[in-house]
Short mmCIF file of C-alpha atoms and ligand atoms in Angstrom, two decimals:
data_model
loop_
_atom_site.label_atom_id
_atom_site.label_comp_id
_atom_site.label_asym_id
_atom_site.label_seq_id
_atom_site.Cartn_x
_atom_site.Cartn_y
_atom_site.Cartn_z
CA UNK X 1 -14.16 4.04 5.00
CA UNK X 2 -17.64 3.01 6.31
CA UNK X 3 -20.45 4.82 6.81
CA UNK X 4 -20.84 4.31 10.57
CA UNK X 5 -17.08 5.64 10.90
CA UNK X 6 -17.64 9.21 9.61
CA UNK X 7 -20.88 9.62 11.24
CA UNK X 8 -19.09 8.93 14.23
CA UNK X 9 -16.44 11.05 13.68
CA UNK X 10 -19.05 13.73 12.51
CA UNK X 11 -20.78 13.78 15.41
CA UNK X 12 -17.50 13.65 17.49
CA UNK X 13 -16.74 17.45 15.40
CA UNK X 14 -19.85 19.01 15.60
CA UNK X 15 -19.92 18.22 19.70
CA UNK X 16 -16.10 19.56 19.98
CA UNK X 17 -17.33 22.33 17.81
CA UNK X 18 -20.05 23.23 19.94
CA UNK X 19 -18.24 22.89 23.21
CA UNK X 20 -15.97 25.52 22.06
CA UNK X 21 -12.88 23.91 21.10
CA UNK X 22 -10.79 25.87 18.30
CA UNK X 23 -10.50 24.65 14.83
CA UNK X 24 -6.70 24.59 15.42
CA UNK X 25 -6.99 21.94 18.56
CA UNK X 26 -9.24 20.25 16.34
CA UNK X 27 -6.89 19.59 13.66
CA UNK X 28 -3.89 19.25 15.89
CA UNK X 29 -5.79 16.16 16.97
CA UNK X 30 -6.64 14.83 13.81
CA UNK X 31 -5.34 11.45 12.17
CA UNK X 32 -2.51 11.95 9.53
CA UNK X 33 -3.55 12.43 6.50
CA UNK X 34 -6.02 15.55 5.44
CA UNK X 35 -9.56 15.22 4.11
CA UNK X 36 -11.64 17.96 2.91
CA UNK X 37 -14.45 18.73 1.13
CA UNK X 38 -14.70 20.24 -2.10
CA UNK X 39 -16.28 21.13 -5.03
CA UNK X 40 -15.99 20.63 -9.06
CA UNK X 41 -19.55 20.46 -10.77
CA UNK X 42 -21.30 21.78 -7.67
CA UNK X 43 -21.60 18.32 -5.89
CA UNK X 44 -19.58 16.81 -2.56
CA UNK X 45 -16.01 16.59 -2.96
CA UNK X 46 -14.12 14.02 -0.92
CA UNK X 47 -10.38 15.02 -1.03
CA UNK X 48 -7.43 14.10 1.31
CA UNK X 49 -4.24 12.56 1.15
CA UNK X 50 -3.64 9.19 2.04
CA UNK X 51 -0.45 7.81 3.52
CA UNK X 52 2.02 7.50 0.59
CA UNK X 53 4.06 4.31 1.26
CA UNK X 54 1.52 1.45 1.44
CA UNK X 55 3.05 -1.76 2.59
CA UNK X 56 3.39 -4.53 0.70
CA UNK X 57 5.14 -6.45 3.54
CA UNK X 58 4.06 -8.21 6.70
CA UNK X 59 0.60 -9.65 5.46
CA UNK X 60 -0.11 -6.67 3.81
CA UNK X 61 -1.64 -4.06 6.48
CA UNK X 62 -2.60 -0.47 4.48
CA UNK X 63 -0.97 2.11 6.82
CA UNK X 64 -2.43 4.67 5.59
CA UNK X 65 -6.29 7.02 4.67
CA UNK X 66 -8.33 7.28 7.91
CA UNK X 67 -10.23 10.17 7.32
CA UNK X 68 -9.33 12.95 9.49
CA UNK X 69 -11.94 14.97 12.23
CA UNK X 70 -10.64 18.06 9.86
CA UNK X 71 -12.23 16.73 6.77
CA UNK X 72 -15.55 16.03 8.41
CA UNK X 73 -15.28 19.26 10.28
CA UNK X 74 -14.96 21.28 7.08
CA UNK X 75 -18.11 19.21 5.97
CA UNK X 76 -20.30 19.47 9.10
CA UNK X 77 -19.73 22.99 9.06
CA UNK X 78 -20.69 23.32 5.24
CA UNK X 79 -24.09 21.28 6.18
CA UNK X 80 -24.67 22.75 8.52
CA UNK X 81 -26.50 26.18 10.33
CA UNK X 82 -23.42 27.03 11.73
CA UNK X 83 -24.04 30.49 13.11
CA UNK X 84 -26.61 28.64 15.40
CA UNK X 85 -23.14 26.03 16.18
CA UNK X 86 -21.08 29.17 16.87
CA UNK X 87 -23.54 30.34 19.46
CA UNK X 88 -23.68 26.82 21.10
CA UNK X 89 -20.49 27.51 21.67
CA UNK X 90 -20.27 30.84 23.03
CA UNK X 91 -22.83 29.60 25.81
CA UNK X 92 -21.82 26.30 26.44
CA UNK X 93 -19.54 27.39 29.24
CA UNK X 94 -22.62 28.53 31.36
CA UNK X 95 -25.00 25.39 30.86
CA UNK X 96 -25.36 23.35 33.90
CA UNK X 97 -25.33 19.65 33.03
CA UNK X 98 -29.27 19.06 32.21
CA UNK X 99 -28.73 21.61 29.71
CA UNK X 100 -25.18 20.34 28.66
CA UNK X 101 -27.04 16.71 28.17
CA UNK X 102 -29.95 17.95 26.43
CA UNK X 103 -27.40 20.47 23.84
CA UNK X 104 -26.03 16.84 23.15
CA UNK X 105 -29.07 15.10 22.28
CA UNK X 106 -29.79 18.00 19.93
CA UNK X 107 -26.60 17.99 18.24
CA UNK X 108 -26.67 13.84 18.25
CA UNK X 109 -30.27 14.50 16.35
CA UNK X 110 -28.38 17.42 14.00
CA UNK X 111 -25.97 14.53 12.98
CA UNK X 112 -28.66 12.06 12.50
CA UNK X 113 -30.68 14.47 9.67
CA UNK X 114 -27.37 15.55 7.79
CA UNK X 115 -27.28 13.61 4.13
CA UNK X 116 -24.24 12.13 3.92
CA UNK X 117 -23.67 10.80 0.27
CA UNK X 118 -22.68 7.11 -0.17
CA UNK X 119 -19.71 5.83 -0.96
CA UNK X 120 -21.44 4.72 -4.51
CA UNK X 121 -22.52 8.26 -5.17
CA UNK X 122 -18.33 9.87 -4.54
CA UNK X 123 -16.83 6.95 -6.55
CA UNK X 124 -19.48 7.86 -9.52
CA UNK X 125 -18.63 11.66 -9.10
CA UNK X 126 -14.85 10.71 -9.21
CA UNK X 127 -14.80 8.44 -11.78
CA UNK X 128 -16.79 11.14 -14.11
CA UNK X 129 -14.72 13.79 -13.29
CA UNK X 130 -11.49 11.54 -13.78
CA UNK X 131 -13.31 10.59 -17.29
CA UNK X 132 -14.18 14.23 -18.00
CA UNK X 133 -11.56 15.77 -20.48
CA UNK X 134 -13.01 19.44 -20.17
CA UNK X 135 -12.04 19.29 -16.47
CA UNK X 136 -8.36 20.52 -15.63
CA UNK X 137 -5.43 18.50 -14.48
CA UNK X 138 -6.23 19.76 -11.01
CA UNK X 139 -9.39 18.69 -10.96
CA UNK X 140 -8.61 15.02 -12.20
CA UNK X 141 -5.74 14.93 -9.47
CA UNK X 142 -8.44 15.64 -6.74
CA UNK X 143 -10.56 12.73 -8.49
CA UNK X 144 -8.06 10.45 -7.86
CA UNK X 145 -7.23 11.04 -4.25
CA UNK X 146 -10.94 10.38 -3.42
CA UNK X 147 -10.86 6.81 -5.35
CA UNK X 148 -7.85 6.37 -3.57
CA UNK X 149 -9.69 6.67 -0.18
CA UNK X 150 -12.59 5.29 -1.42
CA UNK X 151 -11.07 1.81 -3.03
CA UNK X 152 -9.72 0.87 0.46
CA UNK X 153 -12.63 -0.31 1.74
CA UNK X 154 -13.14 -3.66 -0.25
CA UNK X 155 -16.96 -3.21 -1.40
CA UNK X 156 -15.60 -0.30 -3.36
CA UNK X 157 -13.02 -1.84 -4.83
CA UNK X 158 -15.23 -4.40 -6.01
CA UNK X 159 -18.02 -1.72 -7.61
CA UNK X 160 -15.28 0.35 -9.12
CA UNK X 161 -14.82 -1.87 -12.18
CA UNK X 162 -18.55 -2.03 -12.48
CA UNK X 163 -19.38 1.85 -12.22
CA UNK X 164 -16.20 1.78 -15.54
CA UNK X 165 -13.86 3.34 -12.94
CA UNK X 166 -11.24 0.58 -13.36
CA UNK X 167 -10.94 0.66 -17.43
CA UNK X 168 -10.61 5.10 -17.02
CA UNK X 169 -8.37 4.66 -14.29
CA UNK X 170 -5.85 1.96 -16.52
CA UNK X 171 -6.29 4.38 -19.12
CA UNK X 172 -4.94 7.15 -17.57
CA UNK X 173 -2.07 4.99 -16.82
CA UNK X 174 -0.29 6.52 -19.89
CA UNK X 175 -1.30 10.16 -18.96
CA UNK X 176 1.06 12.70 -19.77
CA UNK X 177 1.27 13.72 -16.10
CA UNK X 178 3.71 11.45 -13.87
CA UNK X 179 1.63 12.67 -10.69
CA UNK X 180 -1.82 10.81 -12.97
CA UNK X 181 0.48 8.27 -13.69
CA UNK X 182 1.18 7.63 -9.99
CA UNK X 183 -2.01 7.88 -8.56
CA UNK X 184 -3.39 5.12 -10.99
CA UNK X 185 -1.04 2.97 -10.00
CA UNK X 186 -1.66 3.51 -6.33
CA UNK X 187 -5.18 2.59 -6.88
CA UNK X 188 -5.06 -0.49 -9.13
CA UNK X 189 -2.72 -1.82 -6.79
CA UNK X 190 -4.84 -0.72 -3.42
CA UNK X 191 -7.66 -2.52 -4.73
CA UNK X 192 -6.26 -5.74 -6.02
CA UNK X 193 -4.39 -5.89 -2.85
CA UNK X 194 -5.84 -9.24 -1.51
CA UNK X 195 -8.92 -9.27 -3.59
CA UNK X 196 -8.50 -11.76 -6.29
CA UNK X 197 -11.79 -10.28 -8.36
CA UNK X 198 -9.95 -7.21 -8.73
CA UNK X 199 -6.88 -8.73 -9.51
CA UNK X 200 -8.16 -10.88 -12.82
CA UNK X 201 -10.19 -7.16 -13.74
CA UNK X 202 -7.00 -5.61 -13.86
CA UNK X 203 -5.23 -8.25 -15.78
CA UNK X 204 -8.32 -8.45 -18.47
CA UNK X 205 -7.95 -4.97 -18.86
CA UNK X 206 -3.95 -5.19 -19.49
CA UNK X 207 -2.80 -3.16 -17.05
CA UNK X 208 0.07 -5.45 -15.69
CA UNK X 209 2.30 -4.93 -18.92
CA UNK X 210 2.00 -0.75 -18.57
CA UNK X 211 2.65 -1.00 -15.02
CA UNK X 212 5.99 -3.59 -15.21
CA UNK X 213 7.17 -0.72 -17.68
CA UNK X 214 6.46 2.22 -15.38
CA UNK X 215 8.70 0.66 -12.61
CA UNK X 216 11.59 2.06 -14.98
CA UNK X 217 10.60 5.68 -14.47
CA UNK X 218 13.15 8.08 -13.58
CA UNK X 219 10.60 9.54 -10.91
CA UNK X 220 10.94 7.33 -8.24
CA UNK X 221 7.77 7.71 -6.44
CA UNK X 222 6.04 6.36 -9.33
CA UNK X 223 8.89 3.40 -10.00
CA UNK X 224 7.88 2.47 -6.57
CA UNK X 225 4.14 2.84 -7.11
CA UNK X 226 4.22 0.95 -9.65
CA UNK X 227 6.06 -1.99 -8.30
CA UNK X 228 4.03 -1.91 -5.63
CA UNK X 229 0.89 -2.12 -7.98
CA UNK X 230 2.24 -4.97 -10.13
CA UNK X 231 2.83 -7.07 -6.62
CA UNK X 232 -0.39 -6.82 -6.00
CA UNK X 233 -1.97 -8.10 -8.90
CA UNK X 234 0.40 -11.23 -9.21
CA UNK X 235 0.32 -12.14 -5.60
CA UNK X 236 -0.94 -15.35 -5.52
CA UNK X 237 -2.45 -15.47 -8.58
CA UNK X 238 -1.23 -17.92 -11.64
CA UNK X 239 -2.18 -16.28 -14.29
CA UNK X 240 -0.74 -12.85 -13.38
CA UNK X 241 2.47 -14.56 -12.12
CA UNK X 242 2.40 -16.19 -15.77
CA UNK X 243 1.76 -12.74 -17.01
CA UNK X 244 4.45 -11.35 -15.32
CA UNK X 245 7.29 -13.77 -16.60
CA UNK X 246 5.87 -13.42 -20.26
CA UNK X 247 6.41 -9.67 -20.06
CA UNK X 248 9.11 -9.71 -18.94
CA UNK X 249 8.82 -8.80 -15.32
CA UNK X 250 11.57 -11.34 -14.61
CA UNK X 251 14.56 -8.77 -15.89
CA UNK X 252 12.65 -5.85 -14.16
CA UNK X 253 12.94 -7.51 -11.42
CA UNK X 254 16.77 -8.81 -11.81
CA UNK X 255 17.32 -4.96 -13.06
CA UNK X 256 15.63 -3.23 -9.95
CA UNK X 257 17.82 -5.55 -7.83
CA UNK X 258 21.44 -5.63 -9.65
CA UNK X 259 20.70 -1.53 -9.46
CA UNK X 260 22.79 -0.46 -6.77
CA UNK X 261 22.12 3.21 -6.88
CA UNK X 262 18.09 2.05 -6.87
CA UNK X 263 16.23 3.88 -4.22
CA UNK X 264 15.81 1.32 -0.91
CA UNK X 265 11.96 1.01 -1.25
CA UNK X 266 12.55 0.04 -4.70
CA UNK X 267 14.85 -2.44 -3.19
CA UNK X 268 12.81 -3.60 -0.30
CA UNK X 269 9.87 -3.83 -2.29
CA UNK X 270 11.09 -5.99 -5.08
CA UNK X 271 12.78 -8.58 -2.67
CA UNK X 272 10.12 -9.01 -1.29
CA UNK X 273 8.28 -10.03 -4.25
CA UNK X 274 11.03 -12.21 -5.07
CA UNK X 275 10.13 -13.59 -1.90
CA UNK X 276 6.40 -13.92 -2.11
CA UNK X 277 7.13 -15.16 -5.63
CA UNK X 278 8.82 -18.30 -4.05
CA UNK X 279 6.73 -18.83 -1.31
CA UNK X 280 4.11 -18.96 -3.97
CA UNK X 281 5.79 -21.84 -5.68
CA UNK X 282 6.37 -23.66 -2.31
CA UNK X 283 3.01 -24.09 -1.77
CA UNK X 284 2.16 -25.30 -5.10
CA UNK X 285 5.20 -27.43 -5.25
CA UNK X 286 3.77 -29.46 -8.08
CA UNK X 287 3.90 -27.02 -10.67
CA UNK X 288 7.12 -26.41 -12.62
CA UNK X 289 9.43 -24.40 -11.02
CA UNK X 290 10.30 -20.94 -13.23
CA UNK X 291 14.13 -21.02 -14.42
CA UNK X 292 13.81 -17.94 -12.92
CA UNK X 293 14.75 -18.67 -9.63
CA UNK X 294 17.82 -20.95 -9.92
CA UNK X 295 19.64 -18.48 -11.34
CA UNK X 296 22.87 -16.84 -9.77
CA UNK X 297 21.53 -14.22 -12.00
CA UNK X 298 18.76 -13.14 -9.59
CA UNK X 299 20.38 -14.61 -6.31
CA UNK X 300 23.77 -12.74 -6.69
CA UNK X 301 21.68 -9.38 -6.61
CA UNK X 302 20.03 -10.66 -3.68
CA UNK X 303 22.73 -11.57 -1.80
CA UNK X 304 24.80 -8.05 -2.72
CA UNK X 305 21.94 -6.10 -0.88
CA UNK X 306 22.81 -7.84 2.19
CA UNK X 307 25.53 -5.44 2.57
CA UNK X 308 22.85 -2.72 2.88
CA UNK X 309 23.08 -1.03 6.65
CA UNK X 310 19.18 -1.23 6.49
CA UNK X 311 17.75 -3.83 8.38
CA UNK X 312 14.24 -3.89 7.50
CA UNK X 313 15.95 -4.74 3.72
CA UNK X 314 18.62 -7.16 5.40
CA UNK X 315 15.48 -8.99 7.20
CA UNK X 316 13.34 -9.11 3.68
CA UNK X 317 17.14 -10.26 1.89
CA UNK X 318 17.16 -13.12 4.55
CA UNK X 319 13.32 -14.62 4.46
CA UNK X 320 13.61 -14.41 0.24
CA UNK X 321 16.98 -16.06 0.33
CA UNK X 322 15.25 -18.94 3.04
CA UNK X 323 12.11 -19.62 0.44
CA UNK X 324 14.71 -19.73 -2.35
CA UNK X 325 16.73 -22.05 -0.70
CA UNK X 326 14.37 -24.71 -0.01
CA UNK X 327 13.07 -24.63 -3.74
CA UNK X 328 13.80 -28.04 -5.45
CA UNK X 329 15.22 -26.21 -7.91
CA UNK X 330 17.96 -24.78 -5.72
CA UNK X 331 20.07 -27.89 -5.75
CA UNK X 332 21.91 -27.01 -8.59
CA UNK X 333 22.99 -23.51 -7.16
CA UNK X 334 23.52 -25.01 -3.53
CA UNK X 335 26.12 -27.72 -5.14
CA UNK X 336 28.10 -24.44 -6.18
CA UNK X 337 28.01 -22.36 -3.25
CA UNK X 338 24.80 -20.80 -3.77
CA UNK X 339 26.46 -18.01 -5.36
CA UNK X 340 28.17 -16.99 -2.42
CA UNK X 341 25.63 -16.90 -0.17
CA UNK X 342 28.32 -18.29 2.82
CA UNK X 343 30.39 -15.16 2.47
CA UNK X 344 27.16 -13.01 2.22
CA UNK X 345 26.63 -14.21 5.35
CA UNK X 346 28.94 -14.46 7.40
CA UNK X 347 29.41 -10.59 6.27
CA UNK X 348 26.05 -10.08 7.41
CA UNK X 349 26.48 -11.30 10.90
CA UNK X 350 29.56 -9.15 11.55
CA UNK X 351 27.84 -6.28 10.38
CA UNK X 352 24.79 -6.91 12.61
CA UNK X 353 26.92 -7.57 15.66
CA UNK X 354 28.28 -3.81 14.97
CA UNK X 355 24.81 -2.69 15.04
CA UNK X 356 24.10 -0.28 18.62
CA UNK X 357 21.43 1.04 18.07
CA UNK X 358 18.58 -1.29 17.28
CA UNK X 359 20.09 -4.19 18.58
CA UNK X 360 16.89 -6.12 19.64
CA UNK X 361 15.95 -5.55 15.78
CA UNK X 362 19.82 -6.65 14.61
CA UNK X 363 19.70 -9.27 16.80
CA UNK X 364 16.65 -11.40 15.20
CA UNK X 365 17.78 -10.84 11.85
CA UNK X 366 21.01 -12.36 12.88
CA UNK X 367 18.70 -15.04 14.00
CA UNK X 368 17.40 -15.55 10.88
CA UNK X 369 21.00 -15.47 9.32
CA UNK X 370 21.83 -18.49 11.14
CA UNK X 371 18.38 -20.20 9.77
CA UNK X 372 19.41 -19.14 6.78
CA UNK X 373 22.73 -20.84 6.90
CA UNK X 374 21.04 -24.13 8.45
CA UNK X 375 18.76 -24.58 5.94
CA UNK X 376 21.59 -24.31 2.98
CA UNK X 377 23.44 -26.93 5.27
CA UNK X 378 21.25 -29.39 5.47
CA UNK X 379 20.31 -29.13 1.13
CA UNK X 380 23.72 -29.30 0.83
CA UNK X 381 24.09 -32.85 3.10
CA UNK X 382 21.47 -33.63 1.17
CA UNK X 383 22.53 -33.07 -2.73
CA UNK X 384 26.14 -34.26 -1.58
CA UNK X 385 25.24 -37.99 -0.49
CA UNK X 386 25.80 -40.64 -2.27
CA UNK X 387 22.81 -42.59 -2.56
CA UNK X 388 23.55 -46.64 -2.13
C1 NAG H 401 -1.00 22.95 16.48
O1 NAG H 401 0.27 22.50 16.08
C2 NAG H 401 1.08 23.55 15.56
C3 NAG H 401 2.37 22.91 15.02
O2 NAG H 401 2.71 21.77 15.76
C4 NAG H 401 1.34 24.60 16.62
O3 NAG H 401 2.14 25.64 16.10
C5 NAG H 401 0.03 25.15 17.09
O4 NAG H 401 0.24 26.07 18.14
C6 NAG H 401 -0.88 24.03 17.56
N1 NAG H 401 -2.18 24.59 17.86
C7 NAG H 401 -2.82 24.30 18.98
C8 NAG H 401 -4.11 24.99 19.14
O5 NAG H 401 -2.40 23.50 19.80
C1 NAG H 402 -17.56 17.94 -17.91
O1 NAG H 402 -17.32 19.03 -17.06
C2 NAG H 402 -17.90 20.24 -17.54
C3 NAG H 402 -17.39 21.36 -16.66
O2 NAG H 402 -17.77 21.16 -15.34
C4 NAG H 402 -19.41 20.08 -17.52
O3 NAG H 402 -20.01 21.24 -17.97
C5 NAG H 402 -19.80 18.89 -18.39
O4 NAG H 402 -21.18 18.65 -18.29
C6 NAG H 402 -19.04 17.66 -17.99
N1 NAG H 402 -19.26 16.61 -18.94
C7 NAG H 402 -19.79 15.45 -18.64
C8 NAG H 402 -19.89 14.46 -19.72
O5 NAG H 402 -20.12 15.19 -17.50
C1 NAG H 403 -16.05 8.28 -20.44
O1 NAG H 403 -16.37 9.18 -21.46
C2 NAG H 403 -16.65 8.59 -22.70
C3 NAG H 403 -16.98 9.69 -23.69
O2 NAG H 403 -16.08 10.74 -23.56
C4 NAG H 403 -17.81 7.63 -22.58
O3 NAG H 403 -18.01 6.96 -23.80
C5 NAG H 403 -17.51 6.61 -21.50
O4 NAG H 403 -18.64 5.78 -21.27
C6 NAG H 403 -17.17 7.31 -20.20
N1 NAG H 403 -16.81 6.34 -19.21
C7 NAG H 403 -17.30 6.35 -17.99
C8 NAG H 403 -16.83 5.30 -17.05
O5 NAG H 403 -18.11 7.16 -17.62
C1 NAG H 404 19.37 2.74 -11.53
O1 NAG H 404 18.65 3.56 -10.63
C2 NAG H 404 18.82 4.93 -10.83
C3 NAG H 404 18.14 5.65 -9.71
O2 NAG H 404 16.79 5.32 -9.63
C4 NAG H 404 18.29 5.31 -12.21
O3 NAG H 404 18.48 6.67 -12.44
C5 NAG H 404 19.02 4.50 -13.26
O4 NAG H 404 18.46 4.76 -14.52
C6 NAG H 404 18.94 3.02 -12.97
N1 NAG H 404 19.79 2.29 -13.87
C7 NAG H 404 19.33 1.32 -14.66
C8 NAG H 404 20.34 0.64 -15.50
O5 NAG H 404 18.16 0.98 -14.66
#
């Protein structure tokens, strides 16, 4: 969140304030998420709520944390001499457009004096709140949504192993609390999300081994936060991917998928790093491949979600099963069948010829079915000649 964003969108609330629009339109027109300010020890509280399911998937866009007009609303209004706003208001109506222009300049000049503390100053004020044991479970919960916001922008996510945030937040990793549990995940994998400095911080602290074991909790949203957080600190980087295998993030992975009452995102989610996992491998082709993939162990999983009715799963099923395929190390499972992958398939395109509803949708991943298919085709021509 920069700077030059919320004193934008500050001076964008204190002008709808003063023209006399109703807190209620105001937030009705807000981004999703809520942000407010708050108070523990006295100081500026940034709190809101950012969208829950980041995105692993598509290049990795974060749908989620604008800070909403509400939040800076609540804060301009705090800051500000607001009896003096409320009568703006009450007059604005009758001001001619001279007047009208020169109310703006004043309120453009109100925005310009307000303080607003740095992005620096919150993280330190979360990160000692977070770190202070005297403070309730409430308070460290609010803590953590602000370093949630706050590590999205990469220059905080770079000072927050520097200000000690980082080693506090793994810590609380094991917190009692499955909500603290969560929330630390969410962060250490927001801010390793392409940023490999974060990524080797995170792995020096040890964090990778806690999280591969929290993606067996019984509450889901922190399963899935958690698998989301270990896929960020292994994408494309050896020594977490190395990491993973030697703790055993293989068989989480194999377990996750083989589950078939697993929630979906937990399904989606781990495909996909199945996925990224070999694409990772095809571009470094000379290193040894892992045992891991050539194994009807992991691809029979893989092929039984195929059967799933949701495509956005289906489509992630098809593009891991593609990078698998054209491993070197798929030869031996493509001699064999491929564990079945023909009958997966040709399931697969009956059941997304059924599909009416998104049938644009249906009809690419059928596309990629057939790609799919071609691609086993031709390693099978290939492993079946006799050379002469
Ligand atoms: C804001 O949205 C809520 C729920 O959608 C609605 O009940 C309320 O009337 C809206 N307020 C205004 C001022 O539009
Ligand atoms: C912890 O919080 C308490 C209560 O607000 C405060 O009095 C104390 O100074 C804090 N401790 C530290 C180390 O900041
Ligand atoms: C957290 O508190 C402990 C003492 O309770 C202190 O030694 C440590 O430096 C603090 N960490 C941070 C990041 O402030
Ligand atoms: C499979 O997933 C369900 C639902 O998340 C969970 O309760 C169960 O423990 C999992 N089974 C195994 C063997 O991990």
């Amino acid at each position: 969140m920069g700077r030059s964003l919320l004193t934008f969108a500050l001076l964008v609330v204190v002008t709808a304030t003063a023209l006399g629009f109703s807190r209620a339109e105001q937030v009705n027109n807000s981004a999703s998420g809520s942000l407010f300010w708050s108070s523990a020890n006295g100081a500026g509280h940034l709190v809101g709520s950012a969208e829950t399911e980041e995105s692993l998937d598509e290049h990795d866009e974060f749908d989620g944390g604008f800070p909403s007009l509400d939040g800076m609303l609540q804060w301009a209004i705090g800051h500000s001499d607001h009896v003096k706003l409320e009568s703006k208001a009450q007059d604005v109506k009758q001001l001619s457009v001279d007047e009208m222009q020169k109310r703006q300049m004043e309120l453009k000049e109100l925005v310009e004096k307000l303080e607003m503390p740095s992005d620096a100053k919150l993280m330190k004020i979360a990160i000692d709140d977070l770190n202070n044991s005297s403070l309730s479970l409430e308070d460290h919960h609010r803590a953590l949504e602000e370093l949630l916001i706050l590590v999205e922008a990469i220059d905080n996510a770079n000072d927050l192993h520097k200000m000690g945030g980082l080693s506090v937040v793994t810590r609380e990793l094991s917190n009692s609390d499955s909500g603290i549990r969560m929330t630390c995940a969410s962060i250490i994998g927001k801010a390793s999300q392409n940023n490999p400095i974060v990524q080797e911080q995170v792995l020096e602290l040890g964090a990778l081994p806690t999280l591969i074991m929290m993606v067996k909790s019984s509450f889901i949203e922190e399963a899935i936060k958690a698998l989301y957080a270990v896929s960020a600190i292994i994408r494309n980087n050896q020594n977490g991917i190395e990491l993973f295998y030697s703790e055993g993030g293989d068989v989480m992975v194999q377990g996750v998928l083989s589950n078939v009452t697993a929630d979906v995102r937990l399904h989606r989610r781990s495909v996909s790093l199945v996925g990224d996992l070999a694409e990772y491998q095809l571009e470094y082709s000379s290193r040894p491949e892992p045992p891991f993939f050539s194994n009807c162990a992991l691809v029979r999983p893989v092929l039984d979600l195929t059967t799933s009715d949701d495509l956005d799963l289906q489509e992630k099923v098809l593009i891991a099963l593609k990078n698998l395929l054209m491993l070197r190390s798929s030869e031996v499972l493509v001699v064999d069948g491929f564990c079945g992958l023909k009958g997966a398939l040709e399931r697969m395109r009956y059941q997304l010829q059924q599909e009416e509803v998104r049938r644009e949708y249906a009809s690419d991943v059928e596309g990629l079915c057939k790609e799919v298919h071609l691609i086993y085709l031709e390693k099978l021509n290939k492993v079946s000649q006799v050379p002469t």
